[in-house]
Amino acid sequence: MSIRQVIKDPEVKLMDIRVEKGRPEKFPCELLLLFSFESPEPLEGPLREVDLEWKGFISALIKQGDFKGELFECHLLHTQGSLPAHRVLLTGLGKKSEFDLEKWRGAASKAGQFIRNSGVKQFVFPIKKLEGRSEEELAESFVTGLFLGVYQFNEFKTLERDKIKEIGEVILLGEKDKEVKLIGDGLRTGQTISEAVTLARDLVNGPSNEVTPTLLAEKAKQIARDHGMEIQVLEVSEAEAMGMGAFVAVAKGSQEPGKFIVLEYNKGKGLDTIALVGKGITFDSGGISIKPSENMERMKDDMSGAAAVLATLQAVSGLQLPLHLVGIMPATENLPSGKAYKPGDILKTLSGQTVEVISTDAEGRLILSDGLTYSLRYQPKAIIDLATLTGACVVALGDFVIGLFGNDDLLLKRIEEASSKTGEKAWRLPLWDEYFEYLKSDAADFRNVGTRAAGAILGGVFLSKFVEKIPWVHLDIAGPASIDKERPYIPRGGTGVGVRLLIQLLRDWKG
Ligand code: BES
Ligand code: ZN
Ligand code: ZN
């Protein structure tokens, strides 16, 4: 088990971040970070305090047009002894009227990347209430944007490791005791959330020869140990004995043993139960319906749903949310072999319903069908599944949007609310009865594939047959699970999408 034991690169020191009481214009440090809106006159907050101490240097700079405060603009200044800070970095927040926490997270990331790339090892950032946002909210979002923005996956790089740059220390500044306390609370929450997203990203970025179903199970066991959670890992033979014909069919084509992982937080405490089900295909070759080789290497990300579920459980436990959470992660490879399942095979799912396999590449819905049925035994208040389910969803919505499906308007609304808070965009698609026609089979209850038309929806329609009447949401994360072009606080590669959205939903959960 190498990937950062799993998972933290032992040679790279992680950024240390803490809060202190102090004033920005008086605080000695390598670099003082200040945020500014566009045309910020008159200056406010920390920017104003530092400007006064610096005899109007910053306001003069702004007047001359050398720093405009445009969104994510970065301007580095050397203080030449005029301030206790050696340097000041000004970072733009854009127009005040357009301010939101998504931009704040982006600015934290862009400033962090600028500082890291400049080789500066330490910086200080003063936090003061802003535009109706509390110190706590601002600290949480700053820490989240910063950690996620400076994320790097270097575990497999052995050359020129001395060139890897990392920020060593960050100090958040509060002026009064009350502010220090609020900032500290936000910092801890932000850190717990970023650690979870980092875990999910590491698992997605890790190659499939390392991130096997066995490794996912080991990681789940480690989290269970560290957080006092219940864990159960079913072997394929046990899943078979239970009747999980769909999960077993996918797993049997691979030499790498499949694992059906169930991680449970706050078991037996009489709290509301929520089930999270994540697709854990550690590599999707398509199986006998093999995929074209171009871009096939990307299919190591086909376990992003399971990674998000695992990471969410870790965070929810860290935040000690008063909920009973069950994380269900069917994990296996999807490979062709003499033992692999085949098109035309008919599988008996755990629900008792039968499925005719049309394409072995529509394996996600098969393993999820057994995962969803398994979740019903907990009589959950809600079931949420996450899966890199269909290429069609990427075609429909692009690589930054989650496909959102469900059978319950209230639950869908709650997801949309969480989504707008975390900036992980989700867009609703319908599951009308008419679509089910496409999935009818002559030989079995359903086929696992319909037409090319409405591909993302048909994946959702298929899954809907396995949740009975329980409020359920399906998140198709095929697009945003990993990306080729970076976003403000999401570097290229595995994104950990869904983790923050789920955590937000669960933090806001009310009966
Ligand atoms: N893992 C893929 C979906 C996928 C495709 C994710 C591209 C990310 C990027 C899934 O198992 C799959 O192969 N789905 C098929 C379904 C089809 C056979 C109905 C697809 O999308 O082509
Ligand atoms: Zn597939
Ligand atoms: Zn897949």
XYZ file of C-alpha atoms and ligand atoms in Angstrom:
535
model
C 0.000 0.000 0.000
C 2.038 2.944 -1.137
C -0.019 5.919 -2.282
C 0.862 8.299 0.559
C 0.246 5.417 2.984
C -2.783 5.791 1.691
C -2.575 8.600 0.928
C -0.034 11.289 1.843
C 3.298 11.745 0.154
C 5.639 11.226 3.112
C 8.384 13.452 1.711
C 6.199 16.472 1.126
C 5.438 18.419 4.249
C 1.810 19.465 4.436
C 0.886 23.071 4.879
C 0.504 23.998 8.521
C -2.280 26.464 9.150
C -3.350 28.162 12.378
C -4.991 31.271 13.771
C -3.347 34.007 15.864
C -4.459 37.239 17.427
C -2.833 40.297 15.930
C -3.013 43.235 13.545
C -1.873 42.912 9.939
C 0.143 46.145 9.889
C 2.077 45.061 12.991
C 2.655 41.389 12.238
C 6.143 40.253 11.119
C 5.947 37.639 8.360
C 7.388 36.632 4.977
C 4.269 37.781 3.172
C 1.052 39.522 4.097
C -1.906 38.676 1.866
C -4.621 41.280 1.356
C -7.769 40.975 -0.751
C -9.299 43.941 -2.525
C -12.442 44.626 -4.523
C -12.257 46.468 -7.837
C -11.813 50.272 -7.389
C -11.851 49.866 -3.610
C -11.845 53.547 -2.628
C -12.201 54.365 0.145
C -10.117 51.471 1.403
C -11.711 49.340 4.097
C -10.709 46.765 6.699
C -7.184 45.320 6.764
C -6.345 46.983 3.444
C -7.005 50.372 5.036
C -5.045 49.611 8.219
C -2.001 48.515 6.236
C -2.280 51.471 3.858
C -2.311 53.920 6.792
C 0.754 52.306 8.343
C 2.444 52.324 4.919
C 1.795 56.039 4.437
C -0.714 55.632 1.627
C 1.484 53.406 -0.554
C -1.377 51.080 -1.507
C -3.878 53.842 -2.268
C -1.282 55.566 -4.453
C -0.687 52.312 -6.314
C -4.387 51.918 -6.930
C -4.737 55.550 -8.016
C -1.985 55.070 -10.595
C -3.874 52.059 -11.945
C -1.089 49.591 -11.127
C -3.521 47.387 -9.213
C -7.178 47.321 -10.229
C -8.596 44.620 -7.987
C -9.907 42.609 -10.918
C -10.955 39.080 -10.062
C -7.871 36.972 -9.205
C -5.408 39.722 -10.210
C -2.228 39.302 -8.125
C 0.263 42.084 -7.423
C 3.352 41.452 -5.303
C 5.014 44.307 -3.404
C 8.258 44.419 -1.466
C 7.934 46.523 1.661
C 11.658 47.415 2.029
C 11.297 47.656 5.775
C 8.272 49.960 5.766
C 6.172 47.231 7.366
C 6.948 44.245 9.611
C 5.859 42.044 6.660
C 8.630 41.514 4.064
C 6.149 41.423 1.202
C 2.542 42.260 0.531
C 0.472 40.380 -2.022
C -2.662 42.135 -3.246
C -5.253 39.831 -4.752
C -8.371 41.050 -6.554
C -11.885 39.981 -5.620
C -13.548 41.625 -8.613
C -16.687 43.733 -8.388
C -18.108 44.164 -4.921
C -21.670 43.774 -6.243
C -20.784 40.326 -7.633
C -19.104 39.016 -4.492
C -19.834 35.480 -3.287
C -17.969 32.718 -1.460
C -17.186 30.910 -4.709
C -15.100 33.926 -5.799
C -13.580 34.128 -2.315
C -12.486 30.466 -2.554
C -11.108 31.144 -6.014
C -9.147 34.166 -4.760
C -7.727 32.117 -1.863
C -6.590 29.513 -4.367
C -5.098 31.966 -6.864
C -3.229 33.816 -4.101
C -2.007 30.491 -2.694
C -0.777 29.332 -6.087
C 0.961 32.671 -6.672
C 2.683 32.507 -3.289
C 3.707 28.888 -3.723
C 5.043 29.484 -7.234
C 7.051 32.478 -5.984
C 8.814 30.141 -3.581
C 7.533 31.996 -0.494
C 7.095 29.569 2.383
C 4.987 31.485 4.861
C 2.153 33.983 4.775
C -0.353 35.759 6.958
C -3.964 36.555 6.073
C -6.155 38.815 8.228
C -9.865 37.960 8.293
C -12.575 40.532 8.954
C -16.330 40.357 8.346
C -17.124 41.219 4.746
C -20.327 41.827 2.786
C -22.510 40.167 5.409
C -20.240 37.123 5.731
C -19.005 36.183 9.197
C -15.355 35.589 10.072
C -16.213 31.915 10.492
C -17.695 31.509 6.994
C -14.853 33.481 5.447
C -12.211 31.430 7.249
C -13.834 28.141 6.238
C -14.069 29.160 2.592
C -10.580 30.671 2.529
C -9.047 27.510 3.923
C -11.052 25.335 1.527
C -10.135 27.388 -1.544
C -6.494 27.572 -0.482
C -6.007 23.870 0.291
C -7.859 22.712 -2.795
C -6.121 25.251 -5.022
C -2.567 24.310 -4.027
C -3.321 20.580 -4.200
C -0.716 18.601 -6.140
C -0.374 14.897 -6.779
C 3.353 14.140 -6.858
C 3.521 10.732 -5.290
C 4.805 8.956 -8.368
C 7.324 11.593 -9.431
C 10.837 10.580 -8.535
C 12.849 13.092 -10.592
C 13.691 16.616 -9.438
C 11.674 16.262 -6.284
C 13.613 19.190 -4.820
C 11.815 21.417 -7.336
C 8.409 20.641 -5.824
C 7.229 23.831 -4.145
C 4.956 23.862 -1.120
C 3.808 26.562 1.278
C 4.964 25.638 4.774
C 2.941 27.827 7.100
C -0.175 29.956 6.990
C -1.375 32.177 9.830
C -4.909 33.539 9.841
C -5.169 36.731 11.861
C -8.048 37.828 14.027
C -8.072 41.133 15.860
C -10.216 40.383 18.904
C -10.637 37.209 20.971
C -14.122 36.680 19.582
C -12.865 36.921 16.013
C -9.987 34.574 16.750
C -12.485 32.031 18.071
C -14.752 32.352 15.003
C -11.821 32.113 12.608
C -10.551 29.042 14.480
C -13.935 27.337 14.113
C -14.081 28.094 10.388
C -10.487 26.959 9.989
C -11.177 23.560 11.555
C -14.262 22.987 9.423
C -12.464 24.081 6.265
C -9.558 21.822 7.073
C -11.751 18.776 7.685
C -13.544 19.371 4.403
C -10.350 19.951 2.410
C -8.735 16.843 3.850
C -11.730 14.834 2.682
C -11.629 16.314 -0.830
C -7.874 15.691 -0.914
C -8.431 12.053 -0.021
C -10.984 11.686 -2.823
C -8.655 13.388 -5.328
C -5.711 11.214 -4.311
C -7.770 8.072 -4.780
C -8.969 9.231 -8.202
C -5.510 10.351 -9.327
C -3.924 7.152 -8.069
C -3.498 4.649 -10.895
C -5.648 1.536 -11.003
C -2.657 -0.742 -10.400
C -2.437 0.879 -6.953
C -6.009 1.918 -6.269
C -7.578 -1.531 -6.425
C -10.814 -2.621 -4.735
C -8.568 -4.088 -2.031
C -6.901 -0.734 -1.451
C -10.271 1.008 -1.241
C -11.341 -1.562 1.346
C -8.102 -1.079 3.311
C -8.546 2.677 3.238
C -12.141 2.305 4.416
C -10.959 0.064 7.269
C -8.342 2.603 8.262
C -10.941 5.387 8.335
C -13.298 3.156 10.318
C -10.522 2.488 12.860
C -9.488 6.115 13.155
C -13.060 7.379 13.526
C -14.683 4.532 15.448
C -17.006 3.579 12.595
C -18.431 0.173 11.728
C -17.073 -1.488 8.628
C -18.010 -4.545 6.673
C -16.190 -5.732 3.580
C -17.960 -8.474 1.655
C -15.874 -10.703 -0.589
C -17.275 -11.613 -4.014
C -18.150 -15.111 -2.738
C -20.166 -13.586 0.113
C -21.884 -11.164 -2.264
C -22.733 -14.147 -4.453
C -24.203 -16.064 -1.526
C -26.345 -13.026 -0.714
C -27.681 -12.882 -4.254
C -25.852 -9.880 -5.676
C -25.837 -11.319 -9.176
C -25.147 -7.991 -10.882
C -22.149 -6.964 -8.774
C -20.708 -10.469 -8.975
C -21.113 -10.628 -12.771
C -18.971 -7.507 -13.215
C -16.398 -8.587 -10.633
C -15.783 -12.068 -11.976
C -13.984 -10.957 -15.145
C -11.029 -9.629 -13.150
C -8.194 -11.306 -11.267
C -8.226 -8.432 -8.822
C -10.723 -9.401 -6.102
C -13.843 -7.246 -5.928
C -14.970 -5.847 -2.573
C -18.403 -4.742 -1.496
C -17.609 -2.146 1.157
C -20.095 -0.892 3.756
C -18.960 1.829 6.158
C -21.328 3.022 8.855
C -21.149 6.127 11.048
C -23.241 6.553 14.231
C -24.784 3.105 14.040
C -27.608 2.302 16.450
C -28.080 5.783 17.905
C -31.608 6.345 16.644
C -30.542 9.181 14.315
C -31.884 9.839 10.808
C -30.340 7.366 8.379
C -28.943 8.483 5.045
C -27.420 6.025 2.600
C -24.668 7.056 0.201
C -23.893 4.671 -2.637
C -20.768 5.213 -4.759
C -19.695 3.517 -7.979
C -16.289 1.946 -7.346
C -15.057 0.677 -10.708
C -11.305 1.003 -10.172
C -10.753 0.517 -13.901
C -13.350 0.377 -16.643
C -12.064 -1.227 -19.834
C -15.635 -1.812 -20.938
C -15.208 -5.560 -20.434
C -16.108 -7.768 -23.421
C -17.810 -4.693 -24.953
C -14.333 -3.202 -24.831
C -13.791 0.537 -25.117
C -11.639 2.139 -27.823
C -8.065 2.461 -26.524
C -7.937 6.229 -27.046
C -8.350 7.889 -23.639
C -8.947 4.559 -21.952
C -6.383 5.539 -19.291
C -8.953 7.973 -17.975
C -11.112 5.114 -16.844
C -9.065 4.882 -13.657
C -11.412 7.633 -12.448
C -14.427 5.336 -12.619
C -14.288 4.911 -8.842
C -14.838 8.629 -8.194
C -18.286 7.967 -6.746
C -16.922 5.510 -4.187
C -14.047 7.885 -3.379
C -16.545 10.694 -2.738
C -18.618 8.486 -0.450
C -15.570 7.401 1.539
C -14.297 10.963 1.836
C -17.707 12.242 2.899
C -17.924 9.698 5.694
C -14.488 10.738 6.915
C -15.507 14.407 6.983
C -18.925 13.856 8.508
C -17.313 11.939 11.312
C -14.690 14.672 11.724
C -17.479 17.239 11.973
C -19.462 14.929 14.259
C -22.722 15.527 12.444
C -25.761 14.090 14.258
C -26.788 11.605 11.541
C -26.613 7.886 10.903
C -24.723 7.514 7.640
C -24.228 4.353 5.639
C -21.649 4.432 2.856
C -21.988 1.624 0.335
C -19.169 1.164 -2.138
C -19.311 -1.763 -4.551
C -15.738 -1.916 -5.853
C -14.372 -3.954 -8.739
C -12.539 -3.719 -12.032
C -14.428 -4.194 -15.297
C -12.205 -6.328 -17.524
C -12.581 -8.816 -20.364
C -11.403 -12.367 -19.696
C -12.500 -15.969 -20.086
C -14.489 -15.540 -16.912
C -16.008 -12.184 -17.773
C -19.739 -11.658 -18.145
C -20.955 -11.247 -21.695
C -23.537 -9.401 -23.758
C -26.718 -11.462 -23.728
C -26.130 -12.779 -20.207
C -29.091 -12.484 -17.892
C -28.292 -11.493 -14.318
C -30.392 -11.854 -11.223
C -29.925 -8.769 -9.084
C -30.166 -8.635 -5.295
C -33.647 -7.112 -5.745
C -34.775 -10.292 -7.493
C -35.307 -8.412 -10.757
C -33.465 -9.718 -13.809
C -31.330 -7.772 -16.267
C -30.310 -8.666 -19.789
C -26.795 -7.439 -20.483
C -26.622 -5.603 -23.785
C -23.279 -3.942 -23.136
C -20.772 -4.998 -20.503
C -19.627 -1.370 -20.598
C -22.825 -0.313 -18.813
C -21.414 -1.958 -15.686
C -21.856 0.958 -13.304
C -25.635 0.668 -13.169
C -25.250 -3.069 -12.531
C -23.039 -2.804 -9.467
C -25.085 0.175 -8.263
C -28.345 -1.742 -8.607
C -27.110 -4.190 -5.982
C -25.669 -1.338 -3.918
C -29.016 0.496 -3.956
C -30.976 -2.636 -3.051
C -28.545 -3.320 -0.233
C -29.112 0.202 1.132
C -32.856 -0.497 1.534
C -32.210 -2.755 4.533
C -31.275 0.344 6.549
C -34.658 1.953 5.792
C -32.928 5.241 5.025
C -34.669 8.623 4.946
C -32.771 9.276 1.734
C -30.497 7.451 -0.685
C -27.944 9.350 -2.710
C -25.804 7.651 -5.308
C -22.771 9.098 -7.057
C -21.377 7.592 -10.216
C -19.284 8.314 -13.269
C -22.146 6.646 -15.057
C -22.441 7.871 -18.640
C -20.409 9.564 -21.336
C -23.759 10.920 -22.488
C -23.965 13.078 -19.369
C -20.672 14.747 -20.334
C -22.032 15.361 -23.819
C -25.199 16.876 -22.378
C -23.785 19.081 -19.611
C -20.026 19.448 -20.072
C -17.198 18.692 -17.686
C -18.150 21.030 -14.850
C -21.739 19.992 -14.226
C -23.213 17.081 -12.291
C -26.254 15.387 -13.851
C -28.979 15.414 -11.202
C -31.848 12.920 -11.131
C -34.292 11.818 -8.481
C -37.735 10.762 -7.391
C -38.330 13.307 -4.627
C -38.682 17.019 -5.129
C -37.684 18.020 -1.599
C -34.491 15.982 -1.697
C -33.661 17.356 -5.153
C -34.168 20.889 -3.839
C -31.877 20.214 -0.901
C -29.200 18.985 -3.280
C -29.622 22.095 -5.422
C -29.264 24.298 -2.368
C -26.096 22.529 -1.279
C -24.824 22.743 -4.842
C -25.303 26.489 -5.021
C -23.479 26.912 -1.703
C -20.449 24.833 -2.687
C -20.256 25.899 -6.319
C -20.428 22.284 -7.539
C -22.953 22.874 -10.279
C -25.746 20.325 -10.715
C -28.528 20.348 -13.303
C -31.764 18.389 -13.194
C -32.745 15.915 -15.903
C -36.111 14.132 -16.060
C -36.969 10.481 -15.379
C -40.331 10.364 -17.148
C -42.058 6.993 -17.479
C -41.873 7.153 -21.282
C -38.109 6.634 -21.078
C -38.575 3.251 -19.484
C -39.817 1.857 -22.815
C -36.225 1.922 -24.025
C -35.092 -0.426 -21.267
C -37.651 -3.191 -21.850
C -36.177 -6.579 -22.647
C -37.692 -9.582 -24.429
C -35.774 -11.995 -22.276
C -35.577 -10.371 -18.829
C -37.143 -7.605 -16.729
C -34.892 -4.897 -18.176
C -31.911 -4.420 -20.494
C -28.898 -2.576 -19.094
C -28.701 -0.312 -22.167
C -31.359 1.378 -24.280
C -30.791 3.647 -27.238
C -28.001 6.138 -27.711
C -30.605 8.857 -27.284
C -31.098 10.132 -23.725
C -28.125 8.064 -22.532
C -27.649 9.826 -19.195
C -31.366 9.673 -18.430
C -31.599 5.972 -19.206
C -28.841 5.321 -16.672
C -30.956 7.171 -14.097
C -34.145 5.381 -15.140
C -32.404 2.027 -14.739
C -31.243 2.893 -11.211
C -34.710 4.162 -10.247
C -35.966 0.560 -10.450
C -33.910 -0.361 -7.389
C -34.874 2.226 -4.778
C -38.538 1.324 -4.255
C -40.324 4.382 -2.792
C -37.442 5.828 -0.776
C -36.471 9.438 -1.587
C -33.478 9.025 -3.857
C -31.102 11.145 -5.868
C -28.636 10.020 -8.515
C -25.637 12.229 -9.273
C -23.935 11.453 -12.589
C -20.425 12.841 -12.081
C -18.890 11.468 -15.306
C -18.067 15.028 -16.445
C -16.618 16.764 -13.390
C -14.950 13.733 -11.696
C -11.695 14.594 -13.418
C -10.906 17.505 -15.668
C -8.342 18.462 -18.325
C -8.530 22.195 -17.824
C -8.046 23.629 -14.355
C -10.706 25.686 -12.595
C -10.027 28.405 -10.002
C -9.484 26.026 -7.102
C -9.550 22.707 -8.933
C -6.269 21.714 -10.553
C -6.255 19.284 -13.499
C -7.017 15.633 -12.762
C -9.241 14.140 -10.098
C -11.450 16.803 -8.539
C -13.159 15.156 -5.565
C -16.450 16.473 -6.938
C -19.480 15.690 -4.816
C -17.626 15.576 -1.509
C -18.292 19.182 -0.561
C -21.815 19.006 -1.918
C -22.653 15.951 0.200
C -21.036 17.409 3.310
C -23.025 20.621 2.841
C -26.275 18.691 2.366
C -25.621 16.697 5.526
C -24.604 19.754 7.564
C -27.875 21.413 6.579
C -29.953 18.241 7.125
C -33.124 18.786 9.098
C -35.430 15.804 9.699
N -17.542 4.712 -16.903
C -18.318 4.862 -18.066
C -18.901 6.259 -18.233
C -17.935 7.367 -18.548
C -17.644 7.672 -19.879
C -17.400 8.140 -17.546
C -16.804 8.728 -20.149
C -16.546 9.177 -17.828
C -16.249 9.487 -19.119
C -19.512 3.893 -18.054
O -19.302 2.681 -17.411
C -19.818 3.588 -19.455
O -18.986 3.053 -20.131
N -21.018 3.952 -19.892
C -21.429 3.736 -21.210
C -22.896 3.398 -21.174
C -23.431 2.901 -22.481
C -22.841 1.563 -22.832
C -24.937 2.821 -22.345
C -21.198 5.016 -22.017
O -21.334 6.105 -21.475
O -20.829 4.905 -23.186
Zn -18.437 1.205 -18.641
Zn -17.893 2.739 -15.882
